[in-house]
PDB file of C-alpha atoms in Angstrom:
ATOM      1  CA  UNK A  98     -10.728  15.931 -18.253  1.00 59.00           C
ATOM      2  CA  UNK A  99     -11.835  19.245 -16.822  1.00 61.00           C
ATOM      3  CA  UNK A 100      -8.963  21.592 -16.022  1.00 86.00           C
ATOM      4  CA  UNK A 101      -8.189  24.244 -13.454  1.00 92.00           C
ATOM      5  CA  UNK A 102      -6.160  27.433 -13.876  1.00 94.00           C
ATOM      6  CA  UNK A 103      -4.335  29.151 -11.032  1.00 95.00           C
ATOM      7  CA  UNK A 104      -1.740  31.924 -10.768  1.00 96.00           C
ATOM      8  CA  UNK A 105       1.783  30.529 -10.578  1.00 96.00           C
ATOM      9  CA  UNK A 106       2.653  32.388  -7.411  1.00 97.00           C
ATOM     10  CA  UNK A 107       1.284  34.762  -4.800  1.00 97.00           C
ATOM     11  CA  UNK A 108       2.686  36.572  -1.826  1.00 97.00           C
ATOM     12  CA  UNK A 109       1.146  37.511   1.487  1.00 96.00           C
ATOM     13  CA  UNK A 110       2.115  39.019   4.801  1.00 96.00           C
ATOM     14  CA  UNK A 111       1.856  37.121   8.034  1.00 96.00           C
ATOM     15  CA  UNK A 112      -1.481  37.460   9.860  1.00 95.00           C
ATOM     16  CA  UNK A 113      -3.212  38.927   6.807  1.00 96.00           C
ATOM     17  CA  UNK A 114      -5.975  37.155   4.857  1.00 95.00           C
ATOM     18  CA  UNK A 115      -5.058  35.414   1.617  1.00 97.00           C
ATOM     19  CA  UNK A 116      -7.401  34.831  -1.309  1.00 98.00           C
ATOM     20  CA  UNK A 117      -6.207  32.166  -3.729  1.00 98.00           C
ATOM     21  CA  UNK A 118      -8.217  32.161  -6.981  1.00 97.00           C
ATOM     22  CA  UNK A 119      -8.978  29.266  -9.293  1.00 96.00           C
ATOM     23  CA  UNK A 120     -10.738  29.133 -12.653  1.00 96.00           C
ATOM     24  CA  UNK A 121     -12.514  25.968 -13.786  1.00 93.00           C
ATOM     25  CA  UNK A 122     -14.695  27.131 -16.645  1.00 92.00           C
ATOM     26  CA  UNK A 123     -15.219  23.604 -18.043  1.00 88.00           C
ATOM     27  CA  UNK A 124     -16.489  22.158 -14.771  1.00 90.00           C
ATOM     28  CA  UNK A 125     -19.394  19.726 -15.032  1.00 86.00           C
ATOM     29  CA  UNK A 126     -22.464  19.818 -12.840  1.00 84.00           C
ATOM     30  CA  UNK A 127     -21.363  16.977 -10.589  1.00 83.00           C
ATOM     31  CA  UNK A 128     -17.630  17.761 -10.327  1.00 87.00           C
ATOM     32  CA  UNK A 129     -16.435  18.541  -6.823  1.00 89.00           C
ATOM     33  CA  UNK A 130     -13.877  21.299  -6.197  1.00 93.00           C
ATOM     34  CA  UNK A 131     -11.070  20.202  -3.904  1.00 93.00           C
ATOM     35  CA  UNK A 132      -8.120  22.111  -2.525  1.00 96.00           C
ATOM     36  CA  UNK A 133      -4.919  20.507  -1.355  1.00 97.00           C
ATOM     37  CA  UNK A 134      -1.636  22.015  -0.326  1.00 97.00           C
ATOM     38  CA  UNK A 135       1.894  20.696  -0.433  1.00 97.00           C
ATOM     39  CA  UNK A 136       4.437  21.927   2.043  1.00 95.00           C
ATOM     40  CA  UNK A 137       8.115  21.679   1.091  1.00 90.00           C
ATOM     41  CA  UNK A 138       9.373  18.078   0.989  1.00 90.00           C
ATOM     42  CA  UNK A 139       6.007  16.643   1.994  1.00 93.00           C
ATOM     43  CA  UNK A 140       3.072  14.910   0.383  1.00 95.00           C
ATOM     44  CA  UNK A 141      -0.079  16.829  -0.510  1.00 96.00           C
ATOM     45  CA  UNK A 142      -2.450  17.568   2.335  1.00 96.00           C
ATOM     46  CA  UNK A 143      -6.241  17.964   2.102  1.00 95.00           C
ATOM     47  CA  UNK A 144      -7.527  21.472   2.827  1.00 96.00           C
ATOM     48  CA  UNK A 145     -11.198  21.695   1.879  1.00 95.00           C
ATOM     49  CA  UNK A 146     -13.752  20.740  -0.759  1.00 93.00           C
ATOM     50  CA  UNK A 147     -17.200  21.771  -1.953  1.00 93.00           C
ATOM     51  CA  UNK A 148     -19.799  21.365  -4.657  1.00 91.00           C
ATOM     52  CA  UNK A 149     -22.012  24.454  -4.849  1.00 91.00           C
ATOM     53  CA  UNK A 150     -22.203  26.163  -1.472  1.00 90.00           C
ATOM     54  CA  UNK A 151     -19.454  27.995   0.348  1.00 92.00           C
ATOM     55  CA  UNK A 152     -17.653  25.840   2.910  1.00 94.00           C
ATOM     56  CA  UNK A 153     -15.739  26.560   6.090  1.00 94.00           C
ATOM     57  CA  UNK A 154     -13.455  24.377   8.171  1.00 92.00           C
ATOM     58  CA  UNK A 155     -10.702  24.900  10.712  1.00 90.00           C
ATOM     59  CA  UNK A 156      -8.081  25.423   8.016  1.00 89.00           C
ATOM     60  CA  UNK A 157      -9.789  27.650   5.471  1.00 95.00           C
ATOM     61  CA  UNK A 158     -12.925  28.783   3.677  1.00 97.00           C
ATOM     62  CA  UNK A 159     -13.967  27.973   0.136  1.00 97.00           C
ATOM     63  CA  UNK A 160     -16.036  30.463  -1.821  1.00 97.00           C
ATOM     64  CA  UNK A 161     -17.628  29.061  -4.985  1.00 96.00           C
ATOM     65  CA  UNK A 162     -18.999  31.345  -7.674  1.00 96.00           C
ATOM     66  CA  UNK A 163     -22.688  31.027  -8.458  1.00 94.00           C
ATOM     67  CA  UNK A 164     -21.950  29.679 -11.965  1.00 94.00           C
ATOM     68  CA  UNK A 165     -19.263  27.369 -10.465  1.00 95.00           C
ATOM     69  CA  UNK A 166     -16.735  28.455 -13.074  1.00 95.00           C
ATOM     70  CA  UNK A 167     -14.393  29.794 -10.421  1.00 96.00           C
ATOM     71  CA  UNK A 168     -13.646  29.446  -6.734  1.00 97.00           C
ATOM     72  CA  UNK A 169     -11.463  31.093  -4.102  1.00 98.00           C
ATOM     73  CA  UNK A 170      -9.634  29.529  -1.197  1.00 98.00           C
ATOM     74  CA  UNK A 171      -9.465  31.913   1.746  1.00 97.00           C
ATOM     75  CA  UNK A 172      -6.882  31.627   4.494  1.00 97.00           C
ATOM     76  CA  UNK A 173      -8.145  33.994   7.158  1.00 94.00           C
ATOM     77  CA  UNK A 174      -4.820  34.765   8.827  1.00 94.00           C
ATOM     78  CA  UNK A 175      -1.733  33.557   7.023  1.00 95.00           C
ATOM     79  CA  UNK A 176       1.109  32.157   9.087  1.00 96.00           C
ATOM     80  CA  UNK A 177       4.640  31.256   8.030  1.00 96.00           C
ATOM     81  CA  UNK A 178       3.593  27.588   8.134  1.00 94.00           C
ATOM     82  CA  UNK A 179       1.051  28.268   5.397  1.00 96.00           C
ATOM     83  CA  UNK A 180       3.821  28.782   2.838  1.00 97.00           C
ATOM     84  CA  UNK A 181       3.154  25.972   0.378  1.00 97.00           C
ATOM     85  CA  UNK A 182       1.906  25.131  -3.100  1.00 97.00           C
ATOM     86  CA  UNK A 183      -1.899  25.219  -3.150  1.00 98.00           C
ATOM     87  CA  UNK A 184      -3.690  23.047  -5.675  1.00 96.00           C
ATOM     88  CA  UNK A 185      -7.212  23.576  -6.932  1.00 95.00           C
ATOM     89  CA  UNK A 186      -8.479  20.222  -8.134  1.00 92.00           C
ATOM     90  CA  UNK A 187     -11.602  18.788  -9.689  1.00 89.00           C
ATOM     91  CA  UNK A 188     -12.978  15.391  -8.741  1.00 85.00           C
ATOM     92  CA  UNK A 189     -15.418  13.556 -10.975  1.00 77.00           C
ATOM     93  CA  UNK A 190     -17.607  11.531  -8.602  1.00 68.00           C
ATOM     94  CA  UNK A 191     -19.644   9.549 -11.055  1.00 58.00           C
ATOM     95  CA  UNK A 192     -16.889   8.027 -13.119  1.00 60.00           C
ATOM     96  CA  UNK A 193     -15.582   4.532 -12.480  1.00 66.00           C
ATOM     97  CA  UNK A 194     -12.430   6.074 -11.045  1.00 65.00           C
ATOM     98  CA  UNK A 195     -14.503   8.211  -8.734  1.00 69.00           C
ATOM     99  CA  UNK A 196     -11.717   9.233  -6.424  1.00 71.00           C
ATOM    100  CA  UNK A 197      -9.436  10.498  -9.180  1.00 78.00           C
ATOM    101  CA  UNK A 198      -8.106  13.972  -8.574  1.00 83.00           C
ATOM    102  CA  UNK A 199      -7.320  16.054 -11.660  1.00 83.00           C
ATOM    103  CA  UNK A 200      -4.378  18.214 -10.626  1.00 87.00           C
ATOM    104  CA  UNK A 201      -3.320  21.560 -11.997  1.00 84.00           C
ATOM    105  CA  UNK A 202       0.088  23.149 -11.417  1.00 90.00           C
ATOM    106  CA  UNK A 203      -0.898  25.013  -8.278  1.00 95.00           C
ATOM    107  CA  UNK A 204      -0.103  28.393  -6.753  1.00 97.00           C
ATOM    108  CA  UNK A 205       3.091  28.782  -4.784  1.00 97.00           C
ATOM    109  CA  UNK A 206       2.251  30.946  -1.764  1.00 97.00           C
ATOM    110  CA  UNK A 207       5.018  32.870  -0.022  1.00 97.00           C
ATOM    111  CA  UNK A 208       4.280  34.354   3.410  1.00 97.00           C
ATOM    112  CA  UNK A 209       6.381  37.279   4.566  1.00 96.00           C
ATOM    113  CA  UNK A 210       7.062  37.790   8.268  1.00 94.00           C
TER     114      UNK A 210
ATOM    115  CA  UNK B 240      -1.998   8.081  14.059  1.00 87.00           C
ATOM    116  CA  UNK B 241      -3.695   7.867  10.662  1.00 85.00           C
ATOM    117  CA  UNK B 242      -1.046   7.692   8.006  1.00 94.00           C
ATOM    118  CA  UNK B 243       0.166   6.451   4.659  1.00 97.00           C
ATOM    119  CA  UNK B 244       3.690   5.087   4.792  1.00 97.00           C
ATOM    120  CA  UNK B 245       5.929   4.786   1.756  1.00 97.00           C
ATOM    121  CA  UNK B 246       9.311   3.117   1.585  1.00 97.00           C
ATOM    122  CA  UNK B 247      11.954   3.915   0.679  1.00 97.00           C
ATOM    123  CA  UNK B 248      11.949   7.727   0.798  1.00 97.00           C
ATOM    124  CA  UNK B 249      14.916   7.965  -1.546  1.00 97.00           C
ATOM    125  CA  UNK B 250      16.193   5.473  -4.088  1.00 97.00           C
ATOM    126  CA  UNK B 251      18.890   5.571  -6.731  1.00 97.00           C
ATOM    127  CA  UNK B 252      18.964   2.601  -9.075  1.00 96.00           C
ATOM    128  CA  UNK B 253      20.303   1.568 -12.465  1.00 97.00           C
ATOM    129  CA  UNK B 254      18.378   1.052 -15.665  1.00 97.00           C
ATOM    130  CA  UNK B 255      16.721  -2.347 -15.855  1.00 97.00           C
ATOM    131  CA  UNK B 256      17.028  -3.375 -12.215  1.00 97.00           C
ATOM    132  CA  UNK B 257      13.612  -4.319 -10.880  1.00 97.00           C
ATOM    133  CA  UNK B 258      12.410  -2.400  -7.862  1.00 97.00           C
ATOM    134  CA  UNK B 259       9.372  -2.137  -5.629  1.00 98.00           C
ATOM    135  CA  UNK B 260       8.130   0.884  -3.717  1.00 98.00           C
ATOM    136  CA  UNK B 261       5.899  -0.112  -0.835  1.00 98.00           C
ATOM    137  CA  UNK B 262       2.824   1.748   0.393  1.00 98.00           C
ATOM    138  CA  UNK B 263       0.825   0.931   3.489  1.00 98.00           C
ATOM    139  CA  UNK B 264      -2.156   2.690   5.104  1.00 98.00           C
ATOM    140  CA  UNK B 265      -3.665   2.125   8.555  1.00 96.00           C
ATOM    141  CA  UNK B 266      -7.089   3.707   7.983  1.00 94.00           C
ATOM    142  CA  UNK B 267      -8.897   0.726   6.423  1.00 94.00           C
ATOM    143  CA  UNK B 268      -9.423   2.720   3.230  1.00 93.00           C
ATOM    144  CA  UNK B 269     -10.776   0.970   0.160  1.00 91.00           C
ATOM    145  CA  UNK B 270      -9.320   3.310  -2.450  1.00 91.00           C
ATOM    146  CA  UNK B 271      -5.577   3.618  -3.036  1.00 94.00           C
ATOM    147  CA  UNK B 272      -3.607   5.171  -5.855  1.00 94.00           C
ATOM    148  CA  UNK B 273      -0.145   6.042  -7.069  1.00 97.00           C
ATOM    149  CA  UNK B 274       0.888   9.390  -8.544  1.00 96.00           C
ATOM    150  CA  UNK B 275       4.085  10.717 -10.007  1.00 97.00           C
ATOM    151  CA  UNK B 276       5.030  14.371  -9.730  1.00 96.00           C
ATOM    152  CA  UNK B 277       7.231  16.021 -12.349  1.00 95.00           C
ATOM    153  CA  UNK B 278       8.138  19.708 -12.777  1.00 91.00           C
ATOM    154  CA  UNK B 279       5.739  21.482 -15.096  1.00 88.00           C
ATOM    155  CA  UNK B 280       3.426  18.476 -15.286  1.00 89.00           C
ATOM    156  CA  UNK B 281       1.945  18.346 -11.799  1.00 88.00           C
ATOM    157  CA  UNK B 282       0.706  15.109 -10.280  1.00 93.00           C
ATOM    158  CA  UNK B 283      -0.423  12.394 -12.652  1.00 93.00           C
ATOM    159  CA  UNK B 284      -2.135   9.193 -11.638  1.00 93.00           C
ATOM    160  CA  UNK B 285      -0.314   5.963 -12.485  1.00 96.00           C
ATOM    161  CA  UNK B 286      -2.610   3.238 -11.144  1.00 95.00           C
ATOM    162  CA  UNK B 287      -5.449   3.008  -8.718  1.00 93.00           C
ATOM    163  CA  UNK B 288      -7.303   0.340  -6.761  1.00 93.00           C
ATOM    164  CA  UNK B 289     -10.929   0.475  -5.672  1.00 90.00           C
ATOM    165  CA  UNK B 290     -10.514  -2.487  -3.294  1.00 90.00           C
ATOM    166  CA  UNK B 291      -8.609  -5.738  -2.754  1.00 94.00           C
ATOM    167  CA  UNK B 292      -7.812  -7.480  -6.054  1.00 93.00           C
ATOM    168  CA  UNK B 293      -9.345  -4.565  -8.026  1.00 92.00           C
ATOM    169  CA  UNK B 294      -6.803  -2.405  -9.843  1.00 94.00           C
ATOM    170  CA  UNK B 295      -6.894  -0.279 -12.978  1.00 92.00           C
ATOM    171  CA  UNK B 296      -4.726   2.029 -15.043  1.00 93.00           C
ATOM    172  CA  UNK B 297      -4.543   5.724 -14.427  1.00 91.00           C
ATOM    173  CA  UNK B 298      -3.224   8.285 -16.890  1.00 91.00           C
ATOM    174  CA  UNK B 299       0.421   7.172 -17.126  1.00 96.00           C
ATOM    175  CA  UNK B 300       0.602   3.411 -16.411  1.00 97.00           C
ATOM    176  CA  UNK B 301       3.300   2.415 -18.932  1.00 97.00           C
ATOM    177  CA  UNK B 302       6.313   0.794 -17.279  1.00 97.00           C
ATOM    178  CA  UNK B 303       4.570   0.219 -13.941  1.00 98.00           C
ATOM    179  CA  UNK B 304       2.713  -2.615 -12.239  1.00 98.00           C
ATOM    180  CA  UNK B 305       0.724  -2.754  -9.020  1.00 98.00           C
ATOM    181  CA  UNK B 306      -0.951  -5.355  -6.863  1.00 96.00           C
ATOM    182  CA  UNK B 307      -3.559  -5.218  -4.103  1.00 97.00           C
ATOM    183  CA  UNK B 308      -3.523  -8.508  -2.223  1.00 97.00           C
ATOM    184  CA  UNK B 309      -4.334  -6.906   1.117  1.00 97.00           C
ATOM    185  CA  UNK B 310      -6.431  -3.875   1.881  1.00 96.00           C
ATOM    186  CA  UNK B 311      -3.656  -1.972   3.622  1.00 97.00           C
ATOM    187  CA  UNK B 312      -0.864  -2.468   1.049  1.00 98.00           C
ATOM    188  CA  UNK B 313      -0.499  -1.217  -2.508  1.00 98.00           C
ATOM    189  CA  UNK B 314       3.053  -1.698  -3.833  1.00 98.00           C
ATOM    190  CA  UNK B 315       4.302  -0.061  -7.029  1.00 98.00           C
ATOM    191  CA  UNK B 316       6.558  -2.247  -9.136  1.00 98.00           C
ATOM    192  CA  UNK B 317       8.969  -1.123 -11.824  1.00 98.00           C
ATOM    193  CA  UNK B 318      10.005  -4.295 -13.661  1.00 96.00           C
ATOM    194  CA  UNK B 319      12.654  -2.611 -15.797  1.00 97.00           C
ATOM    195  CA  UNK B 320      13.167   0.999 -14.710  1.00 98.00           C
ATOM    196  CA  UNK B 321      14.299   3.568 -17.251  1.00 97.00           C
ATOM    197  CA  UNK B 322      15.666   7.101 -16.781  1.00 97.00           C
ATOM    198  CA  UNK B 323      12.308   8.652 -17.789  1.00 97.00           C
ATOM    199  CA  UNK B 324      10.840   7.116 -14.631  1.00 98.00           C
ATOM    200  CA  UNK B 325      13.015   9.364 -12.514  1.00 98.00           C
ATOM    201  CA  UNK B 326      10.398  11.238 -10.535  1.00 98.00           C
ATOM    202  CA  UNK B 327       8.799  11.906  -7.162  1.00 97.00           C
ATOM    203  CA  UNK B 328       6.169   9.276  -6.379  1.00 98.00           C
ATOM    204  CA  UNK B 329       3.222   9.553  -4.014  1.00 98.00           C
ATOM    205  CA  UNK B 330       0.853   6.939  -2.710  1.00 97.00           C
ATOM    206  CA  UNK B 331      -2.606   8.034  -1.543  1.00 95.00           C
ATOM    207  CA  UNK B 332      -5.626   6.444   0.101  1.00 94.00           C
ATOM    208  CA  UNK B 333      -9.205   7.519   0.712  1.00 91.00           C
ATOM    209  CA  UNK B 334     -12.395   5.918   2.016  1.00 86.00           C
ATOM    210  CA  UNK B 335     -15.161   4.666  -0.227  1.00 78.00           C
ATOM    211  CA  UNK B 336     -17.734   6.799   1.608  1.00 69.00           C
ATOM    212  CA  UNK B 337     -19.093   9.330  -0.893  1.00 66.00           C
ATOM    213  CA  UNK B 338     -19.493  11.925   1.843  1.00 63.00           C
ATOM    214  CA  UNK B 339     -15.882  11.707   2.988  1.00 61.00           C
ATOM    215  CA  UNK B 340     -13.443  11.842   0.139  1.00 76.00           C
ATOM    216  CA  UNK B 341     -10.379  13.319   1.785  1.00 88.00           C
ATOM    217  CA  UNK B 342      -7.271  11.690   0.335  1.00 91.00           C
ATOM    218  CA  UNK B 343      -4.285  10.986   2.550  1.00 94.00           C
ATOM    219  CA  UNK B 344      -0.865  11.058   0.943  1.00 97.00           C
ATOM    220  CA  UNK B 345       2.419   9.480   1.884  1.00 97.00           C
ATOM    221  CA  UNK B 346       5.628  11.465   2.295  1.00 96.00           C
ATOM    222  CA  UNK B 347       6.821  10.576  -1.175  1.00 97.00           C
ATOM    223  CA  UNK B 348       9.576   8.479  -2.738  1.00 98.00           C
ATOM    224  CA  UNK B 349      12.196  10.251  -4.782  1.00 97.00           C
ATOM    225  CA  UNK B 350      13.442   7.824  -7.420  1.00 98.00           C
ATOM    226  CA  UNK B 351      16.444   8.370  -9.624  1.00 98.00           C
ATOM    227  CA  UNK B 352      17.182   5.912 -12.435  1.00 98.00           C
ATOM    228  CA  UNK B 353      20.646   6.212 -13.960  1.00 97.00           C
TER     229      UNK B 353
END
């Protein structure tokens, strides 16, 4: 299974942008890049996903490198409620188990007031 | 409100006593799965189901069973729990639509086997 690598932890100040990096050098051509986050004592929550092009939604932006070997999740203005573990995940769409998410260990984001 | 509901949220049991963790979703999703989350190991898939009566093993299926008799329910069964099954368990569901693959997760079940 393809793997992702993220920093263990990062810190940000409230109302500043946050760039969360992820390396996935063994990604295959059809693997989707997903990001989820897990707030304390809760289940994971979908943030965003993409294949090749950069993506924006109400929660965040996803910037994907041209060679697709890395990506960056961008939170435009961090709030205290964004403190969570952020997971960069690959999804293999053409396998029989085509909704399987391959989880890494995530980045624990602390947001300072 | 769209949600995945797991019960119970917390459970302490003894080795060998059969238990079932229930999972129910109200979004008419075809795909459901169970994960366990352990420190240093992340989330690992136990079993998944592509639709009613269609289930298959994930990465760590040993010691677990599942069933999918109805679309909305996907219970996880531990026939003879052991201490190494102490973990945080999550149920998830997502639609079959290839264009919409957002997975919805339950709140989790923290299981302790003594």
